PDB file of C-alpha atoms in Angstrom:
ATOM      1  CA  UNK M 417      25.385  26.368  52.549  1.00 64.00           C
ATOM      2  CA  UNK M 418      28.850  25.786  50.954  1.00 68.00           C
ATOM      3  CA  UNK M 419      28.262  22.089  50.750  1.00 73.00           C
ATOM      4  CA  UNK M 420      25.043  22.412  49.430  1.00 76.00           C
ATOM      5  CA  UNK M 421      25.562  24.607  46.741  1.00 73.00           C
ATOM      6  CA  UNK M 422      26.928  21.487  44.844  1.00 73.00           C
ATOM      7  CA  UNK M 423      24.729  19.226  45.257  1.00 70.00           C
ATOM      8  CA  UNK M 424      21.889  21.633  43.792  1.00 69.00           C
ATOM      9  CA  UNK M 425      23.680  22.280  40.654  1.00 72.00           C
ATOM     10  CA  UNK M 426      24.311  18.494  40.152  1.00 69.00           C
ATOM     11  CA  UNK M 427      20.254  17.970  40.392  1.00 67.00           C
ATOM     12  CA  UNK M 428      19.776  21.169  38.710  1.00 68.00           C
ATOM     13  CA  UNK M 429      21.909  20.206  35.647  1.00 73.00           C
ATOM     14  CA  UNK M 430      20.441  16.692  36.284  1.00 70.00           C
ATOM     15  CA  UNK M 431      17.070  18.013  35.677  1.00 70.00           C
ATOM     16  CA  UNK M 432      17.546  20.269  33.016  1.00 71.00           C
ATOM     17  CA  UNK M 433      19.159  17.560  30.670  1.00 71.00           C
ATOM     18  CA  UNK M 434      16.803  15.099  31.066  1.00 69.00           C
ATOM     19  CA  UNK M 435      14.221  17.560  30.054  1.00 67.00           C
ATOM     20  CA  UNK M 436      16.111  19.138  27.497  1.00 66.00           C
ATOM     21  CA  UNK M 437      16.533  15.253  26.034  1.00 65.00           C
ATOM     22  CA  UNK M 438      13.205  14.943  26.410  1.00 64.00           C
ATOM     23  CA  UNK M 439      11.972  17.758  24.659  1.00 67.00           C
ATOM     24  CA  UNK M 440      14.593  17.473  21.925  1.00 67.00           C
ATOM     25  CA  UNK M 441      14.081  13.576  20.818  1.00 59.00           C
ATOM     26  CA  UNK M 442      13.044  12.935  17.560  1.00 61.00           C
ATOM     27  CA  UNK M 443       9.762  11.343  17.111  1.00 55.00           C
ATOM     28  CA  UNK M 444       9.898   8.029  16.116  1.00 53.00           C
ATOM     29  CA  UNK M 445       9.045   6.915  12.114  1.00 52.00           C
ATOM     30  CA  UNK M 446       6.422   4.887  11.460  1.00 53.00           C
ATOM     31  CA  UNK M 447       7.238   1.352  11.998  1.00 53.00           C
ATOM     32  CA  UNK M 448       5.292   0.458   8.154  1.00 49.00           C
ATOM     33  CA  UNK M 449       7.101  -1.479   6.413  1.00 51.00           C
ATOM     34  CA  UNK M 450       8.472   0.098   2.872  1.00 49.00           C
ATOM     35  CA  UNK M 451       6.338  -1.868   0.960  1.00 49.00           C
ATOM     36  CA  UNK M 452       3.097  -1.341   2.711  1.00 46.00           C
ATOM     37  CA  UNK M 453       0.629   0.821   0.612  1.00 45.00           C
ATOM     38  CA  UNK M 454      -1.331   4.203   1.807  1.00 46.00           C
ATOM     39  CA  UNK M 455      -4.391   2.440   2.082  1.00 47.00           C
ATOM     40  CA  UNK M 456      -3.178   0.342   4.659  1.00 47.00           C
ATOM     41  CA  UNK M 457      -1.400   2.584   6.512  1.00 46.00           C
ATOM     42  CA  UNK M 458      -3.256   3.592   9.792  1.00 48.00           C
ATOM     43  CA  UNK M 459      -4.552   6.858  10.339  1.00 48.00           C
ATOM     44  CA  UNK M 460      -1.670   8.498  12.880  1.00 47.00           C
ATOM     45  CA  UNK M 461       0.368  10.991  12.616  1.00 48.00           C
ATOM     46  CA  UNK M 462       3.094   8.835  11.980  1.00 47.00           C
ATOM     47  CA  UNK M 463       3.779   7.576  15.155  1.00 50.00           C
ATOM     48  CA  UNK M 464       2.690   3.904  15.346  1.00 50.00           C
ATOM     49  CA  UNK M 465       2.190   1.854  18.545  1.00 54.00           C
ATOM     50  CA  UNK M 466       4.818  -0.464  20.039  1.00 54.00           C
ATOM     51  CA  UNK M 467       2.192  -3.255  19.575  1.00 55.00           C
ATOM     52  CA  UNK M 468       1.770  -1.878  16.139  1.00 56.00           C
ATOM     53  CA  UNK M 469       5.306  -2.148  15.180  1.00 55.00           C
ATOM     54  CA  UNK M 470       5.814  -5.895  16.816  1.00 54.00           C
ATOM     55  CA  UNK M 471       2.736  -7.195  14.737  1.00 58.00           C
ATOM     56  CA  UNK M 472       4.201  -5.922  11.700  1.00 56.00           C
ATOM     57  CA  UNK M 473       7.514  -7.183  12.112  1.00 55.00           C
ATOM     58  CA  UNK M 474       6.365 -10.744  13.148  1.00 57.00           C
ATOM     59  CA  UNK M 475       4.174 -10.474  10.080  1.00 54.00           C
ATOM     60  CA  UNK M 476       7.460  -9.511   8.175  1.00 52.00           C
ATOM     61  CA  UNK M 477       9.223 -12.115   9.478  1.00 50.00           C
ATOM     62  CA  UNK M 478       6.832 -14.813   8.776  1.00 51.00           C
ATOM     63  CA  UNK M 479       6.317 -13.714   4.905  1.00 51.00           C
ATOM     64  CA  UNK M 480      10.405 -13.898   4.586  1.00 49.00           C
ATOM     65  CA  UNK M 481      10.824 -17.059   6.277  1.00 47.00           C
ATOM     66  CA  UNK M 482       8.949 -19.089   3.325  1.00 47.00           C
ATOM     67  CA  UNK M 483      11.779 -18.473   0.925  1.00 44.00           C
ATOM     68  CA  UNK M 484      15.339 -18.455   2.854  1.00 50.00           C
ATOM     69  CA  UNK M 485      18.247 -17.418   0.813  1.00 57.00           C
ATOM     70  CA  UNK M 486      20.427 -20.023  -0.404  1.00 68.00           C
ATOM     71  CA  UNK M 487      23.939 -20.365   1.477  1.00 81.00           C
ATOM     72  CA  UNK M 488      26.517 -18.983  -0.801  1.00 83.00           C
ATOM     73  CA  UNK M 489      30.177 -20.664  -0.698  1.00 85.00           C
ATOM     74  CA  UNK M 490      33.568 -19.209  -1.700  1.00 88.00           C
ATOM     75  CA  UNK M 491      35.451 -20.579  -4.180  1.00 87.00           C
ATOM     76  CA  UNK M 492      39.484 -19.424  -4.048  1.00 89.00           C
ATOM     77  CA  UNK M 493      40.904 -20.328  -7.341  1.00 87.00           C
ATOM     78  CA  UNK M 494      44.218 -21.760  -6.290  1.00 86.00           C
ATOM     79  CA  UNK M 495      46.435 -19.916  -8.307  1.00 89.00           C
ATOM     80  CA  UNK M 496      47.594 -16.377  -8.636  1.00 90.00           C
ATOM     81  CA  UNK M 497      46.943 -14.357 -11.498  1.00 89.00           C
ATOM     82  CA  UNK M 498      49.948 -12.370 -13.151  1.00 89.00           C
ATOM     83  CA  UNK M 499      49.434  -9.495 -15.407  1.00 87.00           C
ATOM     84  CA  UNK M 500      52.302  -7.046 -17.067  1.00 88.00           C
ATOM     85  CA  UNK M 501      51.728  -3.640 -17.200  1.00 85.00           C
ATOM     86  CA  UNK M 502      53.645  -2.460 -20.384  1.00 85.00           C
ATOM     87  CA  UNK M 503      54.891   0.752 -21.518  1.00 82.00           C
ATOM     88  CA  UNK M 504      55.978   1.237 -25.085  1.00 80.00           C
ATOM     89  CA  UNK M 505      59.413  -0.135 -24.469  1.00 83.00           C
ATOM     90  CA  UNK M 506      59.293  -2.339 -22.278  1.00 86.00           C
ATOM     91  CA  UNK M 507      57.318  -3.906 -18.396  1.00 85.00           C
ATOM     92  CA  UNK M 508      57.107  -1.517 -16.042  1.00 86.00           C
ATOM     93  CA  UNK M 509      55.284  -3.293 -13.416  1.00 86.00           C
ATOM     94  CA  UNK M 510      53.879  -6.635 -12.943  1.00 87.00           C
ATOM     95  CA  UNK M 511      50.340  -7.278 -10.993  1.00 88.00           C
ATOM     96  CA  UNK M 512      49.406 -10.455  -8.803  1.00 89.00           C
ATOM     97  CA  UNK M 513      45.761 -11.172  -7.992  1.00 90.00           C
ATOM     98  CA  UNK M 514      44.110 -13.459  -5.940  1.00 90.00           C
ATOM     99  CA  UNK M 515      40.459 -14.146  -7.060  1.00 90.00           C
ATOM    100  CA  UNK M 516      37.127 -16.008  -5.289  1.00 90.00           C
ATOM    101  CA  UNK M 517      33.852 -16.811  -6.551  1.00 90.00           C
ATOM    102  CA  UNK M 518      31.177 -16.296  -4.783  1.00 90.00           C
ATOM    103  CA  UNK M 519      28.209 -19.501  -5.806  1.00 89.00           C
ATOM    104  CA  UNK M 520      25.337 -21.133  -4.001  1.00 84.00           C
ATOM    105  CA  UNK M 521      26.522 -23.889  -1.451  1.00 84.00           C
ATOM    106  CA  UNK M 522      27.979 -27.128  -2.990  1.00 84.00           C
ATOM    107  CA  UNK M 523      28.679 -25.851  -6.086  1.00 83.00           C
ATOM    108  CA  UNK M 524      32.854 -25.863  -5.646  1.00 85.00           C
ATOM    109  CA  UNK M 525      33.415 -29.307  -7.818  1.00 87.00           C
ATOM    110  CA  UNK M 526      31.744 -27.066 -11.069  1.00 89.00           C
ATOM    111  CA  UNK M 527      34.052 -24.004 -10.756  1.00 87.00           C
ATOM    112  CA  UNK M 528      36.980 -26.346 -10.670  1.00 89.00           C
ATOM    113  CA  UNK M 529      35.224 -28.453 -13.571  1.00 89.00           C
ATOM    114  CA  UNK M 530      35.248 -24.903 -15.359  1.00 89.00           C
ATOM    115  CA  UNK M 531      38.481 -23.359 -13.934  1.00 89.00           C
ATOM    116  CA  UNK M 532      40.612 -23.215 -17.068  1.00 90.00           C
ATOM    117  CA  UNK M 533      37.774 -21.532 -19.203  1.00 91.00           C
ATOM    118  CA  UNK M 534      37.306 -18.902 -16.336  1.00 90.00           C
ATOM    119  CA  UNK M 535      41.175 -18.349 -15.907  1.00 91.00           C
ATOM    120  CA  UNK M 536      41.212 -17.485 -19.645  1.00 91.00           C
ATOM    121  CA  UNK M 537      38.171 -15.168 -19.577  1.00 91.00           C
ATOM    122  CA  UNK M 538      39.917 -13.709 -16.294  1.00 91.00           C
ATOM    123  CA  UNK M 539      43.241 -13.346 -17.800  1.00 90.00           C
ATOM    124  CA  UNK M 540      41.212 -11.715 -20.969  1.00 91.00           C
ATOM    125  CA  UNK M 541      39.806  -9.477 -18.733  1.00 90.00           C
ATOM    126  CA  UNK M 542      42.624  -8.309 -17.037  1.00 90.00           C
ATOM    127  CA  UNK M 543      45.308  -7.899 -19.740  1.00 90.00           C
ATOM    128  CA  UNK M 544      42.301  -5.649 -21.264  1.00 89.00           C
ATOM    129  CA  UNK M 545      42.059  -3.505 -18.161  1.00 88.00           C
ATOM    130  CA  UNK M 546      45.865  -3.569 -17.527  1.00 87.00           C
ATOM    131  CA  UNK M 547      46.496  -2.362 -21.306  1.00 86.00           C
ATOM    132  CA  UNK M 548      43.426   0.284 -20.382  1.00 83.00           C
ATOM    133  CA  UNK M 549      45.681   2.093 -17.527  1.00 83.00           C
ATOM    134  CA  UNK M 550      43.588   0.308 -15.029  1.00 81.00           C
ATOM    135  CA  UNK M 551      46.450  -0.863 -13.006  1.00 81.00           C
ATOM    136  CA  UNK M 552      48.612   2.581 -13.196  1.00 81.00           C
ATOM    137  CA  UNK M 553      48.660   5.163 -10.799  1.00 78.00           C
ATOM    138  CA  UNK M 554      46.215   4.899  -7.866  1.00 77.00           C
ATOM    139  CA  UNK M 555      44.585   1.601  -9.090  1.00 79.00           C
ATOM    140  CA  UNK M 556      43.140   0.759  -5.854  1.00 76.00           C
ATOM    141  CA  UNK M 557      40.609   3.604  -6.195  1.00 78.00           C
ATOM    142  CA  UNK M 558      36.688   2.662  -5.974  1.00 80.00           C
ATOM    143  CA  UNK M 559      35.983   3.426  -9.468  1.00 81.00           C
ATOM    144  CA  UNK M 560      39.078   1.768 -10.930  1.00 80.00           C
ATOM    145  CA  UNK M 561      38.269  -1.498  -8.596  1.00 85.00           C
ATOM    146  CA  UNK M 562      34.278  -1.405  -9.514  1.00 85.00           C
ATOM    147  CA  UNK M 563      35.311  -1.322 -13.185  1.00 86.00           C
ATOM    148  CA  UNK M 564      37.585  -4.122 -12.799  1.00 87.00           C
ATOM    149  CA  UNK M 565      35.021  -6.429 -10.799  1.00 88.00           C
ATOM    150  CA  UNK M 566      32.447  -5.773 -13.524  1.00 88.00           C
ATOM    151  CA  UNK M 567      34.409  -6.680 -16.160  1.00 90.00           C
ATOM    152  CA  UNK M 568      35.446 -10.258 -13.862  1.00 91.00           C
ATOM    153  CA  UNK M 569      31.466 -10.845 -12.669  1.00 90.00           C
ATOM    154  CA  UNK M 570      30.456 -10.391 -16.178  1.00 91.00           C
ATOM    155  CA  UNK M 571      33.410 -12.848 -17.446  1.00 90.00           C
ATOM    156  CA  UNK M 572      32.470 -15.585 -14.849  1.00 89.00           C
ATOM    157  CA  UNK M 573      29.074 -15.193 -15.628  1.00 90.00           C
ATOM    158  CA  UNK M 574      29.311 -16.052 -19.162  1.00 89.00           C
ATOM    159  CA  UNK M 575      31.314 -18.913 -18.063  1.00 88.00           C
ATOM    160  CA  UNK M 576      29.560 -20.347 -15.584  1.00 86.00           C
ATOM    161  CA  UNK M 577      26.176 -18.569 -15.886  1.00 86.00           C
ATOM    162  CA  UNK M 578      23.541 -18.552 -12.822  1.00 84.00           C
ATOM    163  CA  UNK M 579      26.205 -20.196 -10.758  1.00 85.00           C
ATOM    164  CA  UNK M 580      28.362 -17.455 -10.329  1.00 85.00           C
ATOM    165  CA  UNK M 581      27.174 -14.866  -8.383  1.00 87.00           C
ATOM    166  CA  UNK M 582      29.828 -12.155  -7.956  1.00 88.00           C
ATOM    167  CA  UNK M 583      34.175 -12.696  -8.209  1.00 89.00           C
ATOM    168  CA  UNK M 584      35.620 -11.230  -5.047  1.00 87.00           C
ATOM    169  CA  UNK M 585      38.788  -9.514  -5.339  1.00 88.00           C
ATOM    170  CA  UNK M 586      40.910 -11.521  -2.315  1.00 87.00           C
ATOM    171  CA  UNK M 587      44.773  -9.793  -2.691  1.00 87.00           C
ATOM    172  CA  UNK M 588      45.909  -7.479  -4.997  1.00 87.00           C
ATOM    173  CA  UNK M 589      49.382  -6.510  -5.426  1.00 87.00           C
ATOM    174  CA  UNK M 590      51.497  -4.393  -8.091  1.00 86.00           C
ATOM    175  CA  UNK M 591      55.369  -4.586  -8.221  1.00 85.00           C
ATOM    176  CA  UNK M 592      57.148  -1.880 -10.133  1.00 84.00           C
ATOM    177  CA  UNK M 593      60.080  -2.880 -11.899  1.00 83.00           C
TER     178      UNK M 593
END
C-alpha cells in the first residue's frame, strides 16, 4: 500500500490538471480576418472551424501576394556626425552620430548623389535639437530619440523625397568635456 500511495497521487494530480487545463482554456477568436465585414462573417459564436480559418488565410495570402513589398536597402553615410553641446560659456559636451537611410533596393548611388545636401539638412537638424536640450541629461530616452528621428526623416525626406523612407539612428555617443 506504501508504494502505491504514490503512484495514485501522480495519476491523480495527472488527471486533475489536464482537466483543470481543459476546462480553463480560452476559447479560441475567430479566425476573420480584421478587415472582413459583419455581413460576411458566419453565423457562430465566434468560434470558427479549422477548415474555416485555413481557407481564409490561403485566401489572405493569395490577395497579398499580388503586390509584394519592395526590398528596402540601408544606406550608412560614411561619416560621423559631430555636434557641440554649448553652455553659455563655453562646450560642455560634444555628440557623435552614426546615421543610415533606409530606401527601396538599388537606390544607394542617389543618396550618395545627394549626400552633401542631406549632411547639411542633418547637421541643421541636429545643432537645432542639440541647442533645444535634446542631447542633455538622459538623451537616450524614447521621447527625446522619437523627436530627434522625426526631425532627421522629415529632413531626408525633403531632400530626397519618396526615396527615403525612414533615417535609422546606427551609434550614438556623447562625450562630456
Amino acid at each position: 500500500m506504501k508504494k502505491l500511495l504514490p503512484v495514485l497521487l501522480v495519476l491523480f494530480g495527472l488527471v486533475g490538471g489536464a482537466g483543470a487545463g481543459l476546462l480553463l482554456h480560452p476559447k479560441p477568436a475567430a479566425c476573420l480576418p480584421p478587415e472582413a465585414d459583419a455581413a460576411a462573417a458566419p453565423d457562430t459564436d465566434g468560434e470558427g472551424s479549422p477548415a474555416d480559418c485555413v481557407e481564409m488565410a490561403q485566401a489572405s495570402a493569395d490577395n497579398n501576394s499580388s503586390a509584394p513589398p519592395s526590398a528596402a536597402e540601408y544606406v550608412r553615410l560614411e561619416r560621423h556626425f559631430v555636434i557641440p553641446v554649448i553652455s553659455p560659456e563655453r562646450v560642455r559636451a560634444l555628440v557623435v552620430i552614426s546615421l543610415s537611410i533606409e530606401t527601396d533596393s538599388g537606390a544607394a548611388d542617389k543618396v550618395y548623389a545627394h549626400e552633401p545636401k542631406l549632411r547639411d539638412a542633418f547637421l541643421q537638424v541636429l545643432f537645432r535639437h542639440a541647442n533645444s536640450g535634446g542631447f542633455d541629461g538622459a538623451f537616450t530616452t524614447g521621447q527625446a530619440m522619437a523627436d530627434l528621428r522625426s526631425g532627421l526623416r522629415a529632413a531626408s525626406q525633403n531632400v530626397l523625397g519618396a526615396l527615403s523612407r525612414d533615417v535609422l539612428v546606427v551609434d550614438v555617443v556623447r562625450q562630456d568635456i
